PDB file of C-alpha atoms in Angstrom:
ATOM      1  CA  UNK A 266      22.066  -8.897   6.720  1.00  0.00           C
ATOM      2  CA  UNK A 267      21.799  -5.245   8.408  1.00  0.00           C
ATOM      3  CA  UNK A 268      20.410  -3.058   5.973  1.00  0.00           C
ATOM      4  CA  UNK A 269      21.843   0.523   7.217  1.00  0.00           C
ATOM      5  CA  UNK A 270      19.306   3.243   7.976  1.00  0.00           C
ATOM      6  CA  UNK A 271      20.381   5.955   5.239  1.00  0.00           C
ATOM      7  CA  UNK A 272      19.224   3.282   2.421  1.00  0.00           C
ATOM      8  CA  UNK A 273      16.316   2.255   4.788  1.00  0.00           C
ATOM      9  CA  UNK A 274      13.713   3.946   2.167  1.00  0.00           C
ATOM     10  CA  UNK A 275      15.636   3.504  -1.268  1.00  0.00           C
ATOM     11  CA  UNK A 276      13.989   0.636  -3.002  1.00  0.00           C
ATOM     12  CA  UNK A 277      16.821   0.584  -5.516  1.00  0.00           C
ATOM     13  CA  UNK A 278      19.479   0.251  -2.107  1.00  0.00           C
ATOM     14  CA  UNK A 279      17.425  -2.189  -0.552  1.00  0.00           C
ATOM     15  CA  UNK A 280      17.512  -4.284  -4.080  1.00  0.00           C
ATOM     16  CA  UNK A 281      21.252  -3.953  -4.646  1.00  0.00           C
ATOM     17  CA  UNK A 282      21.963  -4.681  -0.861  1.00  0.00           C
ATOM     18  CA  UNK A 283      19.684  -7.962  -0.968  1.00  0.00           C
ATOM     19  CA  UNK A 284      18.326  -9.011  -3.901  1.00  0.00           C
ATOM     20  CA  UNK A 285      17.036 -12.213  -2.949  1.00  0.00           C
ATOM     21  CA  UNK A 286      15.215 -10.348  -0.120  1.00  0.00           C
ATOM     22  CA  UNK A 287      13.450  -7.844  -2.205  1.00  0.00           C
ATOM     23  CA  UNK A 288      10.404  -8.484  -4.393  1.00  0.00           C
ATOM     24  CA  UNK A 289       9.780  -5.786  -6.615  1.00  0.00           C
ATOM     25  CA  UNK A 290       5.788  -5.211  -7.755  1.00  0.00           C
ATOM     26  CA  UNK A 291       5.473  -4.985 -11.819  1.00  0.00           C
ATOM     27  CA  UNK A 292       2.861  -2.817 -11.647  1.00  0.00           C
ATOM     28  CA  UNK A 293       2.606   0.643 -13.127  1.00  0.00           C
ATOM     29  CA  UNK A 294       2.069   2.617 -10.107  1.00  0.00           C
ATOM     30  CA  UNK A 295       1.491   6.443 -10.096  1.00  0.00           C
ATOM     31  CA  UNK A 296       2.247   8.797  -7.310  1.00  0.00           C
ATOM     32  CA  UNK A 297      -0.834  10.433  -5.669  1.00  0.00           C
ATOM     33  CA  UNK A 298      -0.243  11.112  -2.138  1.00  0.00           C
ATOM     34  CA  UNK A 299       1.652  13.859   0.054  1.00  0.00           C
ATOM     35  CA  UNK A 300       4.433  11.951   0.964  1.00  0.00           C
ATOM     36  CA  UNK A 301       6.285  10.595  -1.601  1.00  0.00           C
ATOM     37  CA  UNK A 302       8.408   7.914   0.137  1.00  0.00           C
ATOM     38  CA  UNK A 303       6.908   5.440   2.626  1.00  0.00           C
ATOM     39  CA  UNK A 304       7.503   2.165   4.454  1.00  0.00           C
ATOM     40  CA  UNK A 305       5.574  -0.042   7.039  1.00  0.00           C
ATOM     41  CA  UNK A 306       4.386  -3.287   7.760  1.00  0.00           C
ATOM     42  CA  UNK A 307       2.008  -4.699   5.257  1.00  0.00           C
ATOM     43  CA  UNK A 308      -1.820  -4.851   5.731  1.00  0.00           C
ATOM     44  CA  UNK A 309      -4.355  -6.267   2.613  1.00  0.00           C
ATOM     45  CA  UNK A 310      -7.401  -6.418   1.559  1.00  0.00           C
ATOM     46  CA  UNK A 311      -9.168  -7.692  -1.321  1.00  0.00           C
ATOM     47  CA  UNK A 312     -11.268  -4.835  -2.368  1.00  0.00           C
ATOM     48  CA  UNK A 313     -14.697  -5.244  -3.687  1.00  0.00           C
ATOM     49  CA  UNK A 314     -17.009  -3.131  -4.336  1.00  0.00           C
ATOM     50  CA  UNK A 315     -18.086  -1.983  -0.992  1.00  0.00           C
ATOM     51  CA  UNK A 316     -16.504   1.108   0.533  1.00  0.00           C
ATOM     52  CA  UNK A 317     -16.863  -0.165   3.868  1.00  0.00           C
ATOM     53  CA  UNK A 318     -14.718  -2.765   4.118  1.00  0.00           C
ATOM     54  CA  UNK A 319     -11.979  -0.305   2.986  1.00  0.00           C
ATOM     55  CA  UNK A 320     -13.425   2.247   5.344  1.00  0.00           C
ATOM     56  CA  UNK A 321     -13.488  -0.237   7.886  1.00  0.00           C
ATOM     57  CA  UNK A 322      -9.543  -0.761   7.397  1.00  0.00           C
ATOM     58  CA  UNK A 323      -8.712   2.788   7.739  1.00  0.00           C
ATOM     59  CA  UNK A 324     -10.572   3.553  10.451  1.00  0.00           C
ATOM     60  CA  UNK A 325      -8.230   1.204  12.332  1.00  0.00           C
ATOM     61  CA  UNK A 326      -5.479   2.567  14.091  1.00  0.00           C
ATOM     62  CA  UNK A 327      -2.412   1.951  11.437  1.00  0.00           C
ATOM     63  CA  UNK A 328       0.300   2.065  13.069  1.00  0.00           C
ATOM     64  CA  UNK A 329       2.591   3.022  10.165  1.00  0.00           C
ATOM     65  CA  UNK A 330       1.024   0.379   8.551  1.00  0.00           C
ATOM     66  CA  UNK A 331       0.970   0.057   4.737  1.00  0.00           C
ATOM     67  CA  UNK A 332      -2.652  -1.219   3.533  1.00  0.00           C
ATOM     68  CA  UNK A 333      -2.197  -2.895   0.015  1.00  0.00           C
ATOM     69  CA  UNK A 334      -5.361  -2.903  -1.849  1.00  0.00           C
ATOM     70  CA  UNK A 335      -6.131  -5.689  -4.407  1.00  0.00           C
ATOM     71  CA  UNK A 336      -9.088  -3.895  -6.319  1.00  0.00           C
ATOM     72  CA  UNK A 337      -8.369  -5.077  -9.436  1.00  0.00           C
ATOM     73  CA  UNK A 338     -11.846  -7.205  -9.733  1.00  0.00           C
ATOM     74  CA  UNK A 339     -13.430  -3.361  -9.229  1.00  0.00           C
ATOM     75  CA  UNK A 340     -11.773  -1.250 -11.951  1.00  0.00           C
ATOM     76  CA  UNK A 341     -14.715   0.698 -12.785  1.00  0.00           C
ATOM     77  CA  UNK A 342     -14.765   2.882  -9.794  1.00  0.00           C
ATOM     78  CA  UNK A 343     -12.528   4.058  -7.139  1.00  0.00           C
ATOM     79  CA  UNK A 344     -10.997   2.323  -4.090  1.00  0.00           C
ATOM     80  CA  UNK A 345     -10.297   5.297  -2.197  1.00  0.00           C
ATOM     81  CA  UNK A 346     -10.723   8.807  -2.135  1.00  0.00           C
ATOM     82  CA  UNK A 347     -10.166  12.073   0.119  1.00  0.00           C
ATOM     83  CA  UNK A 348     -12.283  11.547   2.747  1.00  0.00           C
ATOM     84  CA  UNK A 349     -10.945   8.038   3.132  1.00  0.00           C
ATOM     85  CA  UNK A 350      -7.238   9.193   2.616  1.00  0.00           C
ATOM     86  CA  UNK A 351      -7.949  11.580   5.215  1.00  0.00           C
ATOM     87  CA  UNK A 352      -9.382   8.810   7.785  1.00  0.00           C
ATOM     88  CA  UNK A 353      -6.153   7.027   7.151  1.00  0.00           C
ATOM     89  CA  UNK A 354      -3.710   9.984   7.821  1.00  0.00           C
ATOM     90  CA  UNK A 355      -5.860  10.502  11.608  1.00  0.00           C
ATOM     91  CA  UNK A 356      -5.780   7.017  12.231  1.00  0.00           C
ATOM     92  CA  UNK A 357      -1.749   6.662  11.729  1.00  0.00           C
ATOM     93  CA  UNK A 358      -1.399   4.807   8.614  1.00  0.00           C
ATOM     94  CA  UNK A 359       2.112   5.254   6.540  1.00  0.00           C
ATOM     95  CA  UNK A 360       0.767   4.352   3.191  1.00  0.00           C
ATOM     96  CA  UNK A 361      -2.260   2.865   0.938  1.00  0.00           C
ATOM     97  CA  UNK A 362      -0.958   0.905  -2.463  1.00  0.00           C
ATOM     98  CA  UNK A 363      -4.217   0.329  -4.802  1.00  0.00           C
ATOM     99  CA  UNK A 364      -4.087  -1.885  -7.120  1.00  0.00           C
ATOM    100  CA  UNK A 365      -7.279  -0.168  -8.977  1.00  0.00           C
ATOM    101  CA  UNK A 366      -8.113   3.654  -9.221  1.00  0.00           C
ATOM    102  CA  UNK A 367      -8.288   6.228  -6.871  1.00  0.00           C
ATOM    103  CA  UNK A 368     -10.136   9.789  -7.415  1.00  0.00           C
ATOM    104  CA  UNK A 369      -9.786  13.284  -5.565  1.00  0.00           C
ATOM    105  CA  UNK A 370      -6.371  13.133  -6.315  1.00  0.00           C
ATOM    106  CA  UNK A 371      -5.286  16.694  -5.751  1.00  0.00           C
ATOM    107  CA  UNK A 372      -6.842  16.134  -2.188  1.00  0.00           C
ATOM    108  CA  UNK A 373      -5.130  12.817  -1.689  1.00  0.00           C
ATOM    109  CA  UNK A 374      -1.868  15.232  -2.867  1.00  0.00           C
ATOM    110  CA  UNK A 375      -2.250  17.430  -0.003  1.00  0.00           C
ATOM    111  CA  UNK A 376      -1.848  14.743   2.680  1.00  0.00           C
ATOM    112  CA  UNK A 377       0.452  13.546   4.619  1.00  0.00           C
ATOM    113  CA  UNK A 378       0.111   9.996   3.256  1.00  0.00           C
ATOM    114  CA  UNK A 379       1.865   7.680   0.306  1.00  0.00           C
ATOM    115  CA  UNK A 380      -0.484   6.536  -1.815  1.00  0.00           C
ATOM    116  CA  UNK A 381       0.022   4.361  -5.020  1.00  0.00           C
ATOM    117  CA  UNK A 382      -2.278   3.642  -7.611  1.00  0.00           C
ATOM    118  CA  UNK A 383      -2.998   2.336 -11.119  1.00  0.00           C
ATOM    119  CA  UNK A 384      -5.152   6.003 -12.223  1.00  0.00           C
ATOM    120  CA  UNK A 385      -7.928   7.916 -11.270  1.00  0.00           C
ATOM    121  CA  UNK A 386     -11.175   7.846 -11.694  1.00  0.00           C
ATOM    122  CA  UNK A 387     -14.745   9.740 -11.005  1.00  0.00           C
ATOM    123  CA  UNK A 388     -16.457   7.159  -9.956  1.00  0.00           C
ATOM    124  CA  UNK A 389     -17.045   5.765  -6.399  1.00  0.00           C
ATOM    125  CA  UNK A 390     -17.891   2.809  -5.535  1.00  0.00           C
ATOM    126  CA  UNK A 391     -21.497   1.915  -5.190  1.00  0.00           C
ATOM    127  CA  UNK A 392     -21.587  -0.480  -2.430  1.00  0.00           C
ATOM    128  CA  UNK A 393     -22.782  -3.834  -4.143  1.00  0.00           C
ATOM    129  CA  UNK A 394     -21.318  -6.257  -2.271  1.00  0.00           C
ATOM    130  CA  UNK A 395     -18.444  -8.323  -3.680  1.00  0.00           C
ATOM    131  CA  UNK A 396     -17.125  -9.986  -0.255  1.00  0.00           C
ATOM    132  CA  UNK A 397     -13.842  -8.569   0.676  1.00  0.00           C
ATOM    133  CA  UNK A 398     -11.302  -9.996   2.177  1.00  0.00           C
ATOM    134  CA  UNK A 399      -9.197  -8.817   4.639  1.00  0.00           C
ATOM    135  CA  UNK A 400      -5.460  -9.735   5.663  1.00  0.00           C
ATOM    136  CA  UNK A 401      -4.931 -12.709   3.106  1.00  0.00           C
ATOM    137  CA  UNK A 402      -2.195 -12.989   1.210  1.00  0.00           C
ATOM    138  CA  UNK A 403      -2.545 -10.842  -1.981  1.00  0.00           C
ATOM    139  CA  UNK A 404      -0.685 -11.241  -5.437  1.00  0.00           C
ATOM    140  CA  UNK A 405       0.084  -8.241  -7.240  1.00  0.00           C
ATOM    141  CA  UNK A 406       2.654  -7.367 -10.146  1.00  0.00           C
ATOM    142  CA  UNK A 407       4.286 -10.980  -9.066  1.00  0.00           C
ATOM    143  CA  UNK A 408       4.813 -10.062  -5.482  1.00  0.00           C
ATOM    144  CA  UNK A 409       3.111 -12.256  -2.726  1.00  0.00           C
ATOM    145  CA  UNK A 410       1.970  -9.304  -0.111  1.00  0.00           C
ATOM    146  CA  UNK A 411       1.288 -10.843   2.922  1.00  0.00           C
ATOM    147  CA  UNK A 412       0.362  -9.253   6.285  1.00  0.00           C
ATOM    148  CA  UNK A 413       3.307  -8.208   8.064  1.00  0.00           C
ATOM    149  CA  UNK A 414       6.105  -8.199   5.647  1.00  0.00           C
ATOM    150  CA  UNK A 415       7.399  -4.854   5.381  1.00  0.00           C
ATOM    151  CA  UNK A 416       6.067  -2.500   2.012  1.00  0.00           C
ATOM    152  CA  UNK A 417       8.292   0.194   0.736  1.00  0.00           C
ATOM    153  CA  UNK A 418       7.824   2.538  -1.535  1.00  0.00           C
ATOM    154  CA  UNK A 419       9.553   5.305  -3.298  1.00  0.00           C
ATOM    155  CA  UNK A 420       9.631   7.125  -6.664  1.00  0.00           C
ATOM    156  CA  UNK A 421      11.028   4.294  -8.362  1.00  0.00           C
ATOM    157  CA  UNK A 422       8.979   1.664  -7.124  1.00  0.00           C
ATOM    158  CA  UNK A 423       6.773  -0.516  -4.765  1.00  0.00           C
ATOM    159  CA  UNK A 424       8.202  -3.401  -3.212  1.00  0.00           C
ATOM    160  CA  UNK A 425       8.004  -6.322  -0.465  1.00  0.00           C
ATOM    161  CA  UNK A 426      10.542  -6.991   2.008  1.00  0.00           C
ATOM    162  CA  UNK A 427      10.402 -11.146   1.344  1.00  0.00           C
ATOM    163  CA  UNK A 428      11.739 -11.596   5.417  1.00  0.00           C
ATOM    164  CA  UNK A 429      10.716  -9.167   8.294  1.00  0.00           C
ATOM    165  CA  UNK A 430      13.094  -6.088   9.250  1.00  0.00           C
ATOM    166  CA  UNK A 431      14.039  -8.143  12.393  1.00  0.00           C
ATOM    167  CA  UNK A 432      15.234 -11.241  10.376  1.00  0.00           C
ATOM    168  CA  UNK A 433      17.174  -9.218   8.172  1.00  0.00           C
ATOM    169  CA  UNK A 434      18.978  -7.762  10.985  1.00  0.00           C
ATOM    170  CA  UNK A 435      20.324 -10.669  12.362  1.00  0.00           C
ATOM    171  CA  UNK A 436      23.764 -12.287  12.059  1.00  0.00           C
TER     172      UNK A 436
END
Protein backbone atom coordinates (compact mmCIF):
# COMPACT_ATOMS: atom_id res chain seq x y z
CA UNK A 1 0.00 0.00 0.00
CA UNK A 2 1.22 3.71 -0.98
CA UNK A 3 0.99 5.71 1.95
CA UNK A 4 0.57 9.41 0.36
CA UNK A 5 3.11 12.04 1.37
CA UNK A 6 0.69 14.66 3.18
CA UNK A 7 0.01 11.80 5.97
CA UNK A 8 3.73 10.76 5.62
CA UNK A 9 4.39 12.19 9.36
CA UNK A 10 0.84 11.67 11.05
CA UNK A 11 1.17 8.64 13.21
CA UNK A 12 -2.59 8.60 13.65
CA UNK A 13 -2.82 8.56 9.33
CA UNK A 14 -0.28 6.11 9.06
CA UNK A 15 -2.39 3.85 11.75
CA UNK A 16 -5.77 4.33 10.11
CA UNK A 17 -4.20 3.82 6.55
CA UNK A 18 -2.43 0.44 7.72
CA UNK A 19 -3.00 -0.82 10.82
CA UNK A 20 -1.43 -4.03 10.56
CA UNK A 21 1.70 -2.11 9.41
CA UNK A 22 1.98 0.20 12.29
CA UNK A 23 3.22 -0.69 15.77
CA UNK A 24 2.49 1.86 18.13
CA UNK A 25 5.12 2.18 21.38
CA UNK A 26 3.06 2.19 24.90
CA UNK A 27 5.33 4.24 26.40
CA UNK A 28 4.73 7.61 27.99
CA UNK A 29 6.92 9.70 25.96
CA UNK A 30 7.44 13.49 26.54
CA UNK A 31 8.43 16.01 23.98
CA UNK A 32 11.92 17.58 24.50
CA UNK A 33 13.46 18.46 21.32
CA UNK A 34 13.18 21.40 18.63
CA UNK A 35 11.40 19.67 16.17
CA UNK A 36 8.40 18.28 17.13
CA UNK A 37 7.63 15.79 14.31
CA UNK A 38 10.25 13.38 12.96
CA UNK A 39 10.77 10.23 10.90
CA UNK A 40 13.81 8.06 9.73
CA UNK A 41 15.16 4.81 9.60
CA UNK A 42 15.67 3.16 12.91
CA UNK A 43 19.08 2.85 14.69
CA UNK A 44 19.36 1.16 18.59
CA UNK A 45 21.26 0.81 21.18
CA UNK A 46 21.05 -0.68 24.46
CA UNK A 47 22.20 2.01 26.71
CA UNK A 48 24.26 1.38 29.71
CA UNK A 49 25.81 3.34 31.70
CA UNK A 50 28.61 4.60 29.66
CA UNK A 51 28.22 7.84 27.72
CA UNK A 52 30.41 6.72 25.10
CA UNK A 53 28.76 4.24 23.50
CA UNK A 54 25.89 6.77 23.03
CA UNK A 55 28.46 9.36 22.10
CA UNK A 56 29.93 7.01 19.88
CA UNK A 57 26.41 6.65 18.00
CA UNK A 58 25.96 10.24 17.49
CA UNK A 59 29.05 11.05 16.38
CA UNK A 60 28.17 8.91 13.34
CA UNK A 61 26.94 10.49 10.43
CA UNK A 62 22.90 9.89 10.81
CA UNK A 63 21.61 10.22 7.94
CA UNK A 64 18.08 11.14 9.08
CA UNK A 65 18.41 8.34 11.11
CA UNK A 66 16.27 7.83 14.25
CA UNK A 67 18.54 6.33 17.21
CA UNK A 68 16.14 4.50 19.72
CA UNK A 69 17.67 4.25 23.05
CA UNK A 70 16.81 1.31 25.39
CA UNK A 71 18.17 2.86 28.76
CA UNK A 72 15.78 1.56 30.83
CA UNK A 73 18.44 -0.74 32.91
CA UNK A 74 20.07 3.04 33.66
CA UNK A 75 17.18 5.09 35.09
CA UNK A 76 19.14 6.85 37.58
CA UNK A 77 20.91 9.18 35.30
CA UNK A 78 20.61 10.59 31.94
CA UNK A 79 21.07 9.08 28.45
CA UNK A 80 21.61 12.18 26.70
CA UNK A 81 22.03 15.66 27.13
CA UNK A 82 22.90 19.06 25.19
CA UNK A 83 26.13 18.56 24.21
CA UNK A 84 25.22 15.15 22.89
CA UNK A 85 21.89 16.45 21.28
CA UNK A 86 23.99 18.93 19.72
CA UNK A 87 26.60 16.22 18.24
CA UNK A 88 23.57 14.56 16.80
CA UNK A 89 21.98 17.66 15.06
CA UNK A 90 25.92 18.27 13.22
CA UNK A 91 26.17 14.82 12.43
CA UNK A 92 22.57 14.64 10.52
CA UNK A 93 20.48 12.65 12.74
CA UNK A 94 16.42 13.16 12.47
CA UNK A 95 15.60 12.03 15.92
CA UNK A 96 16.78 10.29 19.39
CA UNK A 97 13.75 8.23 21.30
CA UNK A 98 15.08 7.38 25.03
CA UNK A 99 13.63 5.06 26.71
CA UNK A 100 15.20 6.53 30.16
CA UNK A 101 15.79 10.29 31.10
CA UNK A 102 17.30 12.97 29.45
CA UNK A 103 18.55 16.41 31.19
CA UNK A 104 19.35 20.00 29.71
CA UNK A 105 16.12 19.98 28.37
CA UNK A 106 15.59 23.61 27.53
CA UNK A 107 18.90 23.15 25.46
CA UNK A 108 17.74 19.95 23.85
CA UNK A 109 14.42 22.46 23.12
CA UNK A 110 16.39 24.77 21.14
CA UNK A 111 17.57 22.25 18.54
CA UNK A 112 16.77 21.26 15.56
CA UNK A 113 16.24 17.63 16.63
CA UNK A 114 13.09 15.26 17.89
CA UNK A 115 13.79 13.90 20.88
CA UNK A 116 11.52 11.59 23.07
CA UNK A 117 11.92 10.64 26.46
CA UNK A 118 10.49 9.13 29.65
CA UNK A 119 11.67 12.63 32.03
CA UNK A 120 14.51 14.45 32.96
CA UNK A 121 16.93 14.21 35.15
CA UNK A 122 20.28 15.96 36.75
CA UNK A 123 22.25 13.36 36.69
CA UNK A 124 24.75 12.11 34.02
CA UNK A 125 25.91 9.17 33.59
CA UNK A 126 29.06 8.12 35.30
CA UNK A 127 30.68 5.86 32.93
CA UNK A 128 30.65 2.38 34.79
CA UNK A 129 30.49 0.12 32.25
CA UNK A 130 27.30 -1.87 31.63
CA UNK A 131 28.16 -3.30 27.96
CA UNK A 132 26.01 -1.68 25.42
CA UNK A 133 24.77 -2.91 22.65
CA UNK A 134 24.47 -1.51 19.52
CA UNK A 135 21.97 -2.20 16.49
CA UNK A 136 20.05 -5.27 18.08
CA UNK A 137 16.72 -5.51 18.05
CA UNK A 138 15.20 -3.54 21.01
CA UNK A 139 11.70 -4.02 22.76
CA UNK A 140 10.07 -1.08 24.00
CA UNK A 141 6.31 -0.24 24.98
CA UNK A 142 5.55 -3.71 22.92
CA UNK A 143 7.17 -2.59 19.74
CA UNK A 144 10.12 -4.72 18.31
CA UNK A 145 12.58 -1.70 17.01
CA UNK A 146 14.86 -3.12 14.81
CA UNK A 147 17.56 -1.41 12.69
CA UNK A 148 16.17 -0.14 9.63
CA UNK A 149 12.49 -0.12 10.02
CA UNK A 150 11.31 3.27 9.72
CA UNK A 151 10.51 5.39 13.40
CA UNK A 152 7.98 8.12 13.36
CA UNK A 153 7.09 10.32 15.65
CA UNK A 154 4.70 13.08 16.30
CA UNK A 155 2.73 14.73 19.13
CA UNK A 156 0.58 11.88 19.54
CA UNK A 157 2.94 9.23 19.51
CA UNK A 158 6.08 7.06 18.69
CA UNK A 159 5.76 4.33 16.41
CA UNK A 160 7.46 1.54 14.07
CA UNK A 161 6.78 1.12 10.55
CA UNK A 162 6.48 -3.07 10.89
CA UNK A 163 7.70 -3.25 6.77
CA UNK A 164 10.21 -0.73 5.16
CA UNK A 165 8.84 2.50 3.23
CA UNK A 166 9.84 0.65 -0.02
CA UNK A 167 7.67 -2.48 0.74
CA UNK A 168 4.84 -0.48 1.57
CA UNK A 169 4.98 1.20 -1.66
CA UNK A 170 4.63 -1.57 -3.75
CA UNK A 171 1.62 -3.04 -5.57
Amino acid sequence: MSVPESIATSTADLFDADPSGVAVCALPFIDYGGRARFRGPCSTLVASDDPSAIAQAVSEPGEGRVLVIDGLAVADCACLGDMLGRRAVDNGWAGVVVAGLVRDSAALAALPLGVRALGTTARRPFGRDGGAARDVSVNLGGVTFEPGLTVVADEDAVIALRRSETDRCRP
